[in-house]
PDB file of C-alpha atoms and ligand atoms in Angstrom:
ATOM      1  CA  MET A   1      -2.151  -8.297 -15.403  1.00  0.00           C
ATOM      2  CA  SER A   2      -3.504  -6.500 -12.700  1.00  0.00           C
ATOM      3  CA  GLU A   3      -0.546  -4.802 -11.166  1.00  0.00           C
ATOM      4  CA  ARG A   4      -1.029  -6.350  -7.619  1.00  0.00           C
ATOM      5  CA  LEU A   5       2.775  -5.344  -6.973  1.00  0.00           C
ATOM      6  CA  LYS A   6       2.737  -1.897  -8.498  1.00  0.00           C
ATOM      7  CA  GLY A   7       5.338   0.397  -6.863  1.00  0.00           C
ATOM      8  CA  LYS A   8       6.925  -2.280  -4.888  1.00  0.00           C
ATOM      9  CA  VAL A   9      10.843  -3.061  -5.160  1.00  0.00           C
ATOM     10  CA  ALA A  10      11.347  -6.837  -4.984  1.00  0.00           C
ATOM     11  CA  ILE A  11      14.587  -9.044  -4.437  1.00  0.00           C
ATOM     12  CA  VAL A  12      14.224 -12.436  -5.614  1.00  0.00           C
ATOM     13  CA  THR A  13      17.121 -15.015  -4.548  1.00  0.00           C
ATOM     14  CA  GLY A  14      18.195 -17.980  -6.777  1.00  0.00           C
ATOM     15  CA  ALA A  15      16.318 -15.964  -9.569  1.00  0.00           C
ATOM     16  CA  GLY A  16      17.957 -18.055 -12.326  1.00  0.00           C
ATOM     17  CA  SER A  17      17.547 -21.662 -12.961  1.00  0.00           C
ATOM     18  CA  ARG A  18      20.341 -24.242 -13.062  1.00  0.00           C
ATOM     19  CA  GLY A  19      19.257 -25.641 -16.169  1.00  0.00           C
ATOM     20  CA  PRO A  20      16.961 -25.208 -19.206  1.00  0.00           C
ATOM     21  CA  GLY A  21      13.240 -24.514 -17.909  1.00  0.00           C
ATOM     22  CA  LEU A  22      11.690 -22.823 -15.338  1.00  0.00           C
ATOM     23  CA  GLY A  23      12.722 -22.933 -11.519  1.00  0.00           C
ATOM     24  CA  ASN A  24      10.659 -21.348  -8.830  1.00  0.00           C
ATOM     25  CA  GLY A  25      13.115 -18.225  -8.765  1.00  0.00           C
ATOM     26  CA  LYS A  26      12.667 -17.547 -12.409  1.00  0.00           C
ATOM     27  CA  ALA A  27       8.884 -17.874 -12.272  1.00  0.00           C
ATOM     28  CA  ALA A  28       8.649 -15.836  -9.099  1.00  0.00           C
ATOM     29  CA  SER A  29      10.738 -12.992 -10.806  1.00  0.00           C
ATOM     30  CA  ILE A  30       8.836 -12.776 -13.983  1.00  0.00           C
ATOM     31  CA  LEU A  31       5.502 -12.752 -12.203  1.00  0.00           C
ATOM     32  CA  PHE A  32       6.521 -10.030  -9.632  1.00  0.00           C
ATOM     33  CA  ALA A  33       7.544  -7.813 -12.671  1.00  0.00           C
ATOM     34  CA  ARG A  34       4.549  -8.720 -14.691  1.00  0.00           C
ATOM     35  CA  GLU A  35       2.430  -7.446 -11.570  1.00  0.00           C
ATOM     36  CA  GLY A  36       4.279  -4.292 -11.622  1.00  0.00           C
ATOM     37  CA  ALA A  37       7.216  -4.966  -9.217  1.00  0.00           C
ATOM     38  CA  ARG A  38      10.809  -3.624  -9.873  1.00  0.00           C
ATOM     39  CA  VAL A  39      12.883  -6.690  -9.461  1.00  0.00           C
ATOM     40  CA  LEU A  40      16.603  -7.437  -8.480  1.00  0.00           C
ATOM     41  CA  CYS A  41      17.271 -10.984  -9.723  1.00  0.00           C
ATOM     42  CA  VAL A  42      20.040 -12.301  -7.472  1.00  0.00           C
ATOM     43  CA  ASP A  43      21.666 -15.422  -8.407  1.00  0.00           C
ATOM     44  CA  GLN A  44      25.571 -16.707  -7.582  1.00  0.00           C
ATOM     45  CA  VAL A  45      25.667 -17.245 -11.125  1.00  0.00           C
ATOM     46  CA  LEU A  46      25.544 -13.846 -12.666  1.00  0.00           C
ATOM     47  CA  ASP A  47      24.267 -15.315 -16.249  1.00  0.00           C
ATOM     48  CA  ARG A  48      21.362 -17.071 -14.883  1.00  0.00           C
ATOM     49  CA  ALA A  49      20.026 -14.183 -13.308  1.00  0.00           C
ATOM     50  CA  ALA A  50      20.918 -12.082 -16.644  1.00  0.00           C
ATOM     51  CA  GLU A  51      18.721 -14.547 -18.479  1.00  0.00           C
ATOM     52  CA  THR A  52      15.789 -14.016 -16.084  1.00  0.00           C
ATOM     53  CA  VAL A  53      16.216 -10.314 -16.427  1.00  0.00           C
ATOM     54  CA  GLY A  54      16.457 -10.497 -20.294  1.00  0.00           C
ATOM     55  CA  LEU A  55      12.936 -12.172 -20.143  1.00  0.00           C
ATOM     56  CA  ILE A  56      11.450  -9.833 -18.119  1.00  0.00           C
ATOM     57  CA  ARG A  57      12.758  -6.920 -20.067  1.00  0.00           C
ATOM     58  CA  GLY A  58      11.618  -8.563 -23.211  1.00  0.00           C
ATOM     59  CA  GLU A  59       7.871  -8.397 -22.187  1.00  0.00           C
ATOM     60  CA  GLY A  60       8.435  -4.767 -20.779  1.00  0.00           C
ATOM     61  CA  GLY A  61       9.077  -5.195 -17.142  1.00  0.00           C
ATOM     62  CA  GLU A  62      11.719  -3.704 -15.015  1.00  0.00           C
ATOM     63  CA  ALA A  63      14.547  -5.853 -13.542  1.00  0.00           C
ATOM     64  CA  ALA A  64      18.448  -5.971 -13.063  1.00  0.00           C
ATOM     65  CA  ALA A  65      20.630  -8.677 -12.505  1.00  0.00           C
ATOM     66  CA  PHE A  66      23.046  -9.015  -9.426  1.00  0.00           C
ATOM     67  CA  ALA A  67      25.538 -11.480  -8.594  1.00  0.00           C
ATOM     68  CA  ALA A  68      25.656 -12.682  -4.910  1.00  0.00           C
ATOM     69  CA  ASP A  69      26.253 -15.805  -2.799  1.00  0.00           C
ATOM     70  CA  VAL A  70      23.654 -15.608  -0.150  1.00  0.00           C
ATOM     71  CA  THR A  71      25.378 -17.864   2.245  1.00  0.00           C
ATOM     72  CA  ARG A  72      27.874 -14.907   3.002  1.00  0.00           C
ATOM     73  CA  VAL A  73      26.978 -11.830   4.885  1.00  0.00           C
ATOM     74  CA  ALA A  74      28.605  -9.246   2.850  1.00  0.00           C
ATOM     75  CA  GLU A  75      27.031 -10.218  -0.375  1.00  0.00           C
ATOM     76  CA  CYS A  76      23.638 -10.112   1.241  1.00  0.00           C
ATOM     77  CA  ALA A  77      24.391  -6.432   2.296  1.00  0.00           C
ATOM     78  CA  ALA A  78      25.520  -5.637  -1.125  1.00  0.00           C
ATOM     79  CA  MET A  79      22.541  -7.205  -2.653  1.00  0.00           C
ATOM     80  CA  VAL A  80      20.115  -4.972  -0.439  1.00  0.00           C
ATOM     81  CA  ALA A  81      22.399  -2.040  -1.007  1.00  0.00           C
ATOM     82  CA  GLU A  82      21.959  -2.323  -4.887  1.00  0.00           C
ATOM     83  CA  ALA A  83      18.127  -2.660  -4.753  1.00  0.00           C
ATOM     84  CA  VAL A  84      18.209   0.367  -2.572  1.00  0.00           C
ATOM     85  CA  LYS A  85      20.626   2.326  -4.427  1.00  0.00           C
ATOM     86  CA  ARG A  86      18.565   1.634  -7.782  1.00  0.00           C
ATOM     87  CA  TRP A  87      14.945   1.885  -6.651  1.00  0.00           C
ATOM     88  CA  LYS A  88      15.252   3.751  -3.189  1.00  0.00           C
ATOM     89  CA  GLY A  89      13.885   1.178  -0.961  1.00  0.00           C
ATOM     90  CA  LEU A  90      12.909  -2.464  -0.533  1.00  0.00           C
ATOM     91  CA  ASP A  91       9.583  -3.968   0.061  1.00  0.00           C
ATOM     92  CA  VAL A  92       9.704  -7.611  -0.884  1.00  0.00           C
ATOM     93  CA  LEU A  93      12.212 -10.236  -0.027  1.00  0.00           C
ATOM     94  CA  HIS A  94      11.602 -13.622  -1.756  1.00  0.00           C
ATOM     95  CA  ASN A  95      14.137 -16.029  -0.183  1.00  0.00           C
ATOM     96  CA  ASN A  96      13.923 -18.703  -2.919  1.00  0.00           C
ATOM     97  CA  VAL A  97      17.453 -20.160  -2.901  1.00  0.00           C
ATOM     98  CA  GLY A  98      17.736 -23.757  -1.954  1.00  0.00           C
ATOM     99  CA  ILE A  99      19.655 -26.813  -2.953  1.00  0.00           C
ATOM    100  CA  GLU A 100      18.708 -30.478  -2.436  1.00  0.00           C
ATOM    101  CA  SER A 101      20.700 -33.263  -0.742  1.00  0.00           C
ATOM    102  CA  ARG A 102      18.993 -36.731  -1.397  1.00  0.00           C
ATOM    103  CA  LYS A 103      21.110 -38.806   1.135  1.00  0.00           C
ATOM    104  CA  ASP A 104      19.688 -40.372   4.153  1.00  0.00           C
ATOM    105  CA  LEU A 105      21.087 -40.132   7.794  1.00  0.00           C
ATOM    106  CA  LEU A 106      24.045 -42.674   7.286  1.00  0.00           C
ATOM    107  CA  ASP A 107      25.201 -41.599   4.012  1.00  0.00           C
ATOM    108  CA  THR A 108      25.031 -37.843   4.841  1.00  0.00           C
ATOM    109  CA  GLN A 109      28.323 -36.642   5.394  1.00  0.00           C
ATOM    110  CA  GLU A 110      29.380 -33.645   7.670  1.00  0.00           C
ATOM    111  CA  ASP A 111      30.585 -31.371   5.022  1.00  0.00           C
ATOM    112  CA  GLU A 112      27.194 -32.118   3.049  1.00  0.00           C
ATOM    113  CA  TRP A 113      25.194 -31.281   5.828  1.00  0.00           C
ATOM    114  CA  ASP A 114      27.007 -27.981   6.641  1.00  0.00           C
ATOM    115  CA  HIS A 115      26.489 -26.993   3.033  1.00  0.00           C
ATOM    116  CA  VAL A 116      22.696 -27.639   2.976  1.00  0.00           C
ATOM    117  CA  MET A 117      22.121 -25.802   6.201  1.00  0.00           C
ATOM    118  CA  ALA A 118      24.202 -22.869   4.800  1.00  0.00           C
ATOM    119  CA  VAL A 119      22.300 -22.709   1.515  1.00  0.00           C
ATOM    120  CA  ASP A 120      18.809 -23.536   2.661  1.00  0.00           C
ATOM    121  CA  LEU A 121      18.647 -22.075   5.985  1.00  0.00           C
ATOM    122  CA  LYS A 122      21.544 -19.941   6.801  1.00  0.00           C
ATOM    123  CA  SER A 123      20.810 -17.745   3.731  1.00  0.00           C
ATOM    124  CA  MET A 124      17.429 -16.868   4.717  1.00  0.00           C
ATOM    125  CA  PHE A 125      18.716 -15.513   7.963  1.00  0.00           C
ATOM    126  CA  LEU A 126      21.374 -13.557   6.390  1.00  0.00           C
ATOM    127  CA  ALA A 127      19.342 -12.093   3.713  1.00  0.00           C
ATOM    128  CA  THR A 128      16.299 -11.342   5.927  1.00  0.00           C
ATOM    129  CA  LYS A 129      18.564  -9.497   8.649  1.00  0.00           C
ATOM    130  CA  ALA A 130      20.167  -7.462   5.769  1.00  0.00           C
ATOM    131  CA  ALA A 131      16.579  -6.540   4.321  1.00  0.00           C
ATOM    132  CA  VAL A 132      14.611  -5.681   7.435  1.00  0.00           C
ATOM    133  CA  PRO A 133      16.234  -2.344   8.450  1.00  0.00           C
ATOM    134  CA  GLU A 134      15.315  -1.076   4.572  1.00  0.00           C
ATOM    135  CA  MET A 135      11.718  -2.590   5.054  1.00  0.00           C
ATOM    136  CA  VAL A 136      11.450  -0.718   8.445  1.00  0.00           C
ATOM    137  CA  LYS A 137      12.406   2.490   6.615  1.00  0.00           C
ATOM    138  CA  ARG A 138       9.526   1.896   4.135  1.00  0.00           C
ATOM    139  CA  GLY A 139       6.940   1.298   7.144  1.00  0.00           C
ATOM    140  CA  GLY A 140       6.637  -2.348   6.411  1.00  0.00           C
ATOM    141  CA  GLY A 141       7.403  -5.377   3.928  1.00  0.00           C
ATOM    142  CA  SER A 142       7.137  -8.949   3.193  1.00  0.00           C
ATOM    143  CA  VAL A 143       9.662 -11.614   3.519  1.00  0.00           C
ATOM    144  CA  ILE A 144       8.869 -14.878   1.767  1.00  0.00           C
ATOM    145  CA  CYS A 145      11.097 -17.997   2.588  1.00  0.00           C
ATOM    146  CA  VAL A 146      10.796 -20.936   0.314  1.00  0.00           C
ATOM    147  CA  SER A 147      10.826 -24.195   2.379  1.00  0.00           C
ATOM    148  CA  SER A 148       9.120 -27.733   1.034  1.00  0.00           C
ATOM    149  CA  ILE A 149       6.770 -30.255   2.076  1.00  0.00           C
ATOM    150  CA  ALA A 150       9.830 -32.465   2.904  1.00  0.00           C
ATOM    151  CA  GLY A 151      10.249 -30.410   5.960  1.00  0.00           C
ATOM    152  CA  MET A 152       6.669 -31.250   6.980  1.00  0.00           C
ATOM    153  CA  ARG A 153       6.464 -34.740   6.771  1.00  0.00           C
ATOM    154  CA  GLY A 154       8.751 -37.551   7.775  1.00  0.00           C
ATOM    155  CA  HIS A 155      11.538 -37.435   4.766  1.00  0.00           C
ATOM    156  CA  GLY A 156      14.330 -39.541   4.135  1.00  0.00           C
ATOM    157  CA  ARG A 157      16.425 -36.901   2.673  1.00  0.00           C
ATOM    158  CA  THR A 158      17.969 -35.898   6.124  1.00  0.00           C
ATOM    159  CA  ALA A 159      19.804 -32.505   5.753  1.00  0.00           C
ATOM    160  CA  TYR A 160      17.099 -31.111   3.161  1.00  0.00           C
ATOM    161  CA  ALA A 161      14.208 -31.925   5.312  1.00  0.00           C
ATOM    162  CA  THR A 162      15.756 -30.698   8.319  1.00  0.00           C
ATOM    163  CA  ALA A 163      16.910 -27.357   6.745  1.00  0.00           C
ATOM    164  CA  LYS A 164      13.427 -26.934   5.386  1.00  0.00           C
ATOM    165  CA  ALA A 165      11.715 -27.596   8.599  1.00  0.00           C
ATOM    166  CA  GLY A 166      14.002 -25.020  10.088  1.00  0.00           C
ATOM    167  CA  VAL A 167      12.853 -22.389   7.483  1.00  0.00           C
ATOM    168  CA  ILE A 168       9.269 -22.866   8.898  1.00  0.00           C
ATOM    169  CA  GLY A 169      10.700 -22.085  12.425  1.00  0.00           C
ATOM    170  CA  PHE A 170      12.580 -19.189  11.288  1.00  0.00           C
ATOM    171  CA  VAL A 171       9.551 -17.510   9.561  1.00  0.00           C
ATOM    172  CA  ARG A 172       7.476 -18.092  12.782  1.00  0.00           C
ATOM    173  CA  SER A 173      10.245 -16.382  15.017  1.00  0.00           C
ATOM    174  CA  CYS A 174      10.781 -13.696  12.519  1.00  0.00           C
ATOM    175  CA  ALA A 175       6.950 -13.042  12.327  1.00  0.00           C
ATOM    176  CA  VAL A 176       6.342 -12.268  16.015  1.00  0.00           C
ATOM    177  CA  GLN A 177       9.394 -10.098  16.083  1.00  0.00           C
ATOM    178  CA  LEU A 178       8.588  -8.055  12.906  1.00  0.00           C
ATOM    179  CA  GLY A 179       5.030  -7.951  13.197  1.00  0.00           C
ATOM    180  CA  PRO A 180       4.946  -4.679  15.159  1.00  0.00           C
ATOM    181  CA  LYS A 181       7.229  -3.069  12.404  1.00  0.00           C
ATOM    182  CA  ALA A 182       4.616  -4.375   9.826  1.00  0.00           C
ATOM    183  CA  ILE A 183       6.891  -6.498   8.320  1.00  0.00           C
ATOM    184  CA  ARG A 184       5.222 -10.104   7.289  1.00  0.00           C
ATOM    185  CA  VAL A 185       7.053 -13.146   7.231  1.00  0.00           C
ATOM    186  CA  ASN A 186       6.063 -16.371   5.634  1.00  0.00           C
ATOM    187  CA  ALA A 187       6.913 -19.558   4.125  1.00  0.00           C
ATOM    188  CA  ILE A 188       5.799 -21.583   1.107  1.00  0.00           C
ATOM    189  CA  ALA A 189       5.971 -25.266   1.022  1.00  0.00           C
ATOM    190  CA  PRO A 190       6.005 -26.622  -2.698  1.00  0.00           C
ATOM    191  CA  GLY A 191       5.098 -30.139  -3.132  1.00  0.00           C
ATOM    192  CA  ALA A 192       6.694 -32.255  -6.124  1.00  0.00           C
ATOM    193  CA  VAL A 193       6.861 -29.558  -8.947  1.00  0.00           C
ATOM    194  CA  TRP A 194       8.777 -30.164 -11.947  1.00  0.00           C
ATOM    195  CA  THR A 195      11.841 -27.806 -12.120  1.00  0.00           C
ATOM    196  CA  PRO A 196      15.355 -27.925 -13.230  1.00  0.00           C
ATOM    197  CA  MET A 197      16.249 -28.650  -9.913  1.00  0.00           C
ATOM    198  CA  VAL A 198      14.753 -32.202  -9.964  1.00  0.00           C
ATOM    199  CA  GLU A 199      14.898 -32.714 -13.870  1.00  0.00           C
ATOM    200  CA  ASN A 200      17.676 -35.546 -13.244  1.00  0.00           C
ATOM    201  CA  LEU A 201      15.127 -37.776 -11.295  1.00  0.00           C
ATOM    202  CA  GLY A 202      14.107 -39.012 -14.829  1.00  0.00           C
ATOM    203  CA  PRO A 203      10.913 -39.764 -16.687  1.00  0.00           C
ATOM    204  CA  ASP A 204       9.882 -42.504 -14.164  1.00  0.00           C
ATOM    205  CA  ALA A 205      10.301 -40.261 -11.210  1.00  0.00           C
ATOM    206  CA  ARG A 206       8.350 -37.604 -13.071  1.00  0.00           C
ATOM    207  CA  GLU A 207       5.332 -39.665 -13.577  1.00  0.00           C
ATOM    208  CA  ARG A 208       5.217 -40.977  -9.896  1.00  0.00           C
ATOM    209  CA  ARG A 209       5.348 -37.613  -8.712  1.00  0.00           C
ATOM    210  CA  ARG A 210       2.393 -36.452 -10.657  1.00  0.00           C
ATOM    211  CA  ARG A 211       0.335 -39.433  -9.829  1.00  0.00           C
ATOM    212  CA  ALA A 212       0.947 -39.057  -6.053  1.00  0.00           C
ATOM    213  CA  ASN A 213      -0.906 -35.750  -5.626  1.00  0.00           C
ATOM    214  CA  ALA A 214      -4.679 -35.548  -5.015  1.00  0.00           C
ATOM    215  CA  LEU A 215      -5.129 -33.773  -8.361  1.00  0.00           C
ATOM    216  CA  GLY A 216      -3.021 -36.376 -10.396  1.00  0.00           C
ATOM    217  CA  THR A 217      -1.690 -33.376 -12.467  1.00  0.00           C
ATOM    218  CA  GLU A 218       1.929 -31.988 -12.622  1.00  0.00           C
ATOM    219  CA  GLY A 219       2.820 -28.730 -10.656  1.00  0.00           C
ATOM    220  CA  THR A 220       5.012 -26.184 -12.177  1.00  0.00           C
ATOM    221  CA  ALA A 221       7.190 -23.341 -10.931  1.00  0.00           C
ATOM    222  CA  TRP A 222       4.200 -20.943 -11.941  1.00  0.00           C
ATOM    223  CA  ASP A 223       2.147 -22.691  -9.509  1.00  0.00           C
ATOM    224  CA  ILE A 224       4.596 -21.786  -6.792  1.00  0.00           C
ATOM    225  CA  ALA A 225       5.100 -18.355  -7.969  1.00  0.00           C
ATOM    226  CA  TRP A 226       1.478 -17.342  -7.929  1.00  0.00           C
ATOM    227  CA  GLY A 227       1.493 -18.210  -4.115  1.00  0.00           C
ATOM    228  CA  ALA A 228       4.696 -15.779  -3.871  1.00  0.00           C
ATOM    229  CA  VAL A 229       2.703 -13.035  -5.696  1.00  0.00           C
ATOM    230  CA  TYR A 230      -0.044 -13.304  -3.240  1.00  0.00           C
ATOM    231  CA  LEU A 231       2.535 -13.118  -0.063  1.00  0.00           C
ATOM    232  CA  ALA A 232       4.010 -10.503  -1.623  1.00  0.00           C
ATOM    233  CA  SER A 233       1.124  -8.242  -2.428  1.00  0.00           C
ATOM    234  CA  ASP A 234      -1.221  -6.404   0.133  1.00  0.00           C
ATOM    235  CA  GLU A 235      -3.787  -8.724  -0.397  1.00  0.00           C
ATOM    236  CA  SER A 236      -1.982 -11.035   2.262  1.00  0.00           C
ATOM    237  CA  ARG A 237      -1.709  -7.822   4.657  1.00  0.00           C
ATOM    238  CA  TRP A 238      -3.297 -10.016   7.575  1.00  0.00           C
ATOM    239  CA  ILE A 239      -1.280 -13.095   7.099  1.00  0.00           C
ATOM    240  CA  THR A 240       2.099 -13.675   8.779  1.00  0.00           C
ATOM    241  CA  GLY A 241       3.958 -16.515  10.369  1.00  0.00           C
ATOM    242  CA  GLN A 242       2.220 -19.162   7.888  1.00  0.00           C
ATOM    243  CA  THR A 243       3.331 -21.728   5.698  1.00  0.00           C
ATOM    244  CA  LEU A 244       1.445 -21.793   2.568  1.00  0.00           C
ATOM    245  CA  ILE A 245       1.464 -25.565   1.082  1.00  0.00           C
ATOM    246  CA  ILE A 246       1.240 -25.698  -2.778  1.00  0.00           C
ATOM    247  CA  ASP A 247       1.317 -29.441  -3.472  1.00  0.00           C
ATOM    248  CA  ALA A 248      -1.977 -30.341  -5.121  1.00  0.00           C
ATOM    249  CA  GLY A 249      -3.203 -32.088  -1.969  1.00  0.00           C
ATOM    250  CA  LEU A 250      -0.062 -34.408  -1.655  1.00  0.00           C
ATOM    251  CA  THR A 251       0.380 -33.888   2.226  1.00  0.00           C
ATOM    252  CA  ILE A 252      -3.449 -34.499   2.822  1.00  0.00           C
ATOM    253  CA  THR A 253      -3.545 -37.934   0.817  1.00  0.00           C
ATOM    254  CA  THR A 254      -3.169 -41.438   2.742  1.00  0.00           C
ATOM    255  CA  ARG A 255      -0.342 -43.809   1.660  1.00  0.00           C
ATOM    256  CA  GLU A 256      -2.913 -45.697  -0.307  1.00  0.00           C
ATOM    257  CA  GLY A 257      -4.305 -42.477  -1.963  1.00  0.00           C
ATOM    258  CA  SER A 258      -0.693 -41.501  -2.857  1.00  0.00           C
ATOM    259  CA  LEU A 259       0.039 -44.644  -4.400  1.00  0.00           C
ATOM    260  CA  GLY A 260      -2.761 -44.126  -6.728  1.00  0.00           C
ATOM    261  CA  ALA A 261      -4.607 -47.109  -5.275  1.00  0.00           C
ATOM    262  CA  VAL A 262      -7.957 -45.020  -5.219  1.00  0.00           C
ATOM    263  CA  ARG A 263      -7.822 -44.173  -8.759  1.00  0.00           C
TER     264      ARG A 263
HETATM  265  N1  NAD B 301      11.409 -28.566  -7.581  1.00  0.00           N
HETATM  266  C1  NAD B 301      10.759 -28.787  -6.383  1.00  0.00           C
HETATM  267  O1  NAD B 301       9.912 -29.983  -6.308  1.00  0.00           O
HETATM  268  C2  NAD B 301      10.911 -28.288  -5.232  1.00  0.00           C
HETATM  269  C3  NAD B 301      10.072 -28.653  -3.886  1.00  0.00           C
HETATM  270  C4  NAD B 301      10.060 -28.259  -2.907  1.00  0.00           C
HETATM  271  C5  NAD B 301      10.858 -26.947  -2.873  1.00  0.00           C
HETATM  272  N2  NAD B 301      11.784 -26.362  -3.718  1.00  0.00           N
HETATM  273  C6  NAD B 301      12.463 -25.355  -3.507  1.00  0.00           C
HETATM  274  O2  NAD B 301      12.379 -24.250  -4.587  1.00  0.00           O
HETATM  275  C7  NAD B 301      13.684 -23.446  -4.508  1.00  0.00           C
HETATM  276  C8  NAD B 301      14.014 -23.175  -5.881  1.00  0.00           C
HETATM  277  O3  NAD B 301      13.963 -24.020  -6.594  1.00  0.00           O
HETATM  278  P1  NAD B 301      14.315 -23.665  -8.136  1.00  0.00           P
HETATM  279  O4  NAD B 301      13.387 -24.648  -8.966  1.00  0.00           O
HETATM  280  O5  NAD B 301      14.102 -22.265  -8.494  1.00  0.00           O
HETATM  281  O6  NAD B 301      15.846 -24.350  -8.076  1.00  0.00           O
HETATM  282  P2  NAD B 301      17.011 -24.020  -9.160  1.00  0.00           P
HETATM  283  O7  NAD B 301      18.244 -24.809  -8.804  1.00  0.00           O
HETATM  284  O8  NAD B 301      16.578 -24.283 -10.856  1.00  0.00           O
HETATM  285  O9  NAD B 301      17.458 -22.555  -9.194  1.00  0.00           O
HETATM  286  C9  NAD B 301      17.998 -22.192  -8.031  1.00  0.00           C
HETATM  287  C10 NAD B 301      19.007 -21.088  -8.403  1.00  0.00           C
HETATM  288  O10 NAD B 301      19.600 -20.638  -7.028  1.00  0.00           O
HETATM  289  C11 NAD B 301      20.875 -20.179  -7.393  1.00  0.00           C
HETATM  290  N3  NAD B 301      21.818 -20.620  -6.114  1.00  0.00           N
HETATM  291  C12 NAD B 301      21.998 -21.904  -5.584  1.00  0.00           C
HETATM  292  N4  NAD B 301      22.767 -21.380  -4.394  1.00  0.00           N
HETATM  293  C13 NAD B 301      22.950 -19.945  -4.278  1.00  0.00           C
HETATM  294  C14 NAD B 301      23.505 -19.191  -3.533  1.00  0.00           C
HETATM  295  N5  NAD B 301      24.148 -19.491  -2.442  1.00  0.00           N
HETATM  296  N6  NAD B 301      23.602 -17.832  -3.477  1.00  0.00           N
HETATM  297  C15 NAD B 301      22.773 -17.324  -4.657  1.00  0.00           C
HETATM  298  N7  NAD B 301      22.177 -17.909  -5.639  1.00  0.00           N
HETATM  299  C16 NAD B 301      22.067 -19.449  -5.400  1.00  0.00           C
HETATM  300  C17 NAD B 301      21.435 -21.223  -8.559  1.00  0.00           C
HETATM  301  O11 NAD B 301      22.474 -20.832  -9.217  1.00  0.00           O
HETATM  302  C18 NAD B 301      20.138 -21.354  -9.244  1.00  0.00           C
HETATM  303  O12 NAD B 301      20.184 -20.650 -10.555  1.00  0.00           O
HETATM  304  C19 NAD B 301      14.568 -24.131  -3.345  1.00  0.00           C
HETATM  305  O13 NAD B 301      14.392 -23.539  -2.377  1.00  0.00           O
HETATM  306  C20 NAD B 301      14.018 -25.379  -3.527  1.00  0.00           C
HETATM  307  O14 NAD B 301      14.411 -26.165  -2.279  1.00  0.00           O
HETATM  308  C21 NAD B 301      11.768 -27.137  -5.152  1.00  0.00           C
END
């Protein structure tokens, strides 16, 4: 590896995976470490974070596991304090945590709406707010927030799509405020990648998702994680307030194209 993140301290939230296989947070943690970062792998389920740490340490990288629910302000503060205590500062915050809701407007109950907003949007606010003072001390940093293409197109999953659109507004707002402090804030909008989060959709949906994009290939968490490496690194030093879409061209296809009629 090329040590693109050498010397950096990073926090990845949702660094475990909810099931066997590779989620976006796990893949980003592994690539960050391979590129030379020291990574605090944060998950509300400690064992999940510990599994990711085991993989990183197994290949000689530096990482530690930390349990926190990032919808809670005190736990976000504790997570940042842990990274700073261990490694004397913080350069990168990868706000990866997110949960899905597959319900449309009329089926979404108020408690589900509130829960999705808390996990997918409020967590980004709380974690970023906790991290920024430490990045200011370092003279700059990079915050990455995982959105979704569901937040960029008309999408039937009301709460999820709304929260993920909110993430894009959040990064723009933070980017203009934090630019003068050399802190960059960007989003990644993954397309239909195959991760443990969507495994229960089943094989037919998996095939439909693969065929829908312009390349006709299945995306994995690695594809998303490479985008995170770029945004975490100094290679992206002049990029802020942006949303990096990683979707094999799904958002630029026409309906006919996305149904496979052109192949
Ligand atoms: N898979 C896809 O097709 C797809 C598409 C677009 C966006 N995304 C986004 O990717 C991100 C992560 O996906 P993943 O594949 O890594 O999911 P995942 O469910 O495999 O892993 C997420 C981890 O986050 C943890 N977590 C959940 N709530 C938490 C909280 N409040 N505090 C701390 N940890 C918490 C879980 O324990 C889990 O280990 C999400 O934001 C998701 O919306 C996924």
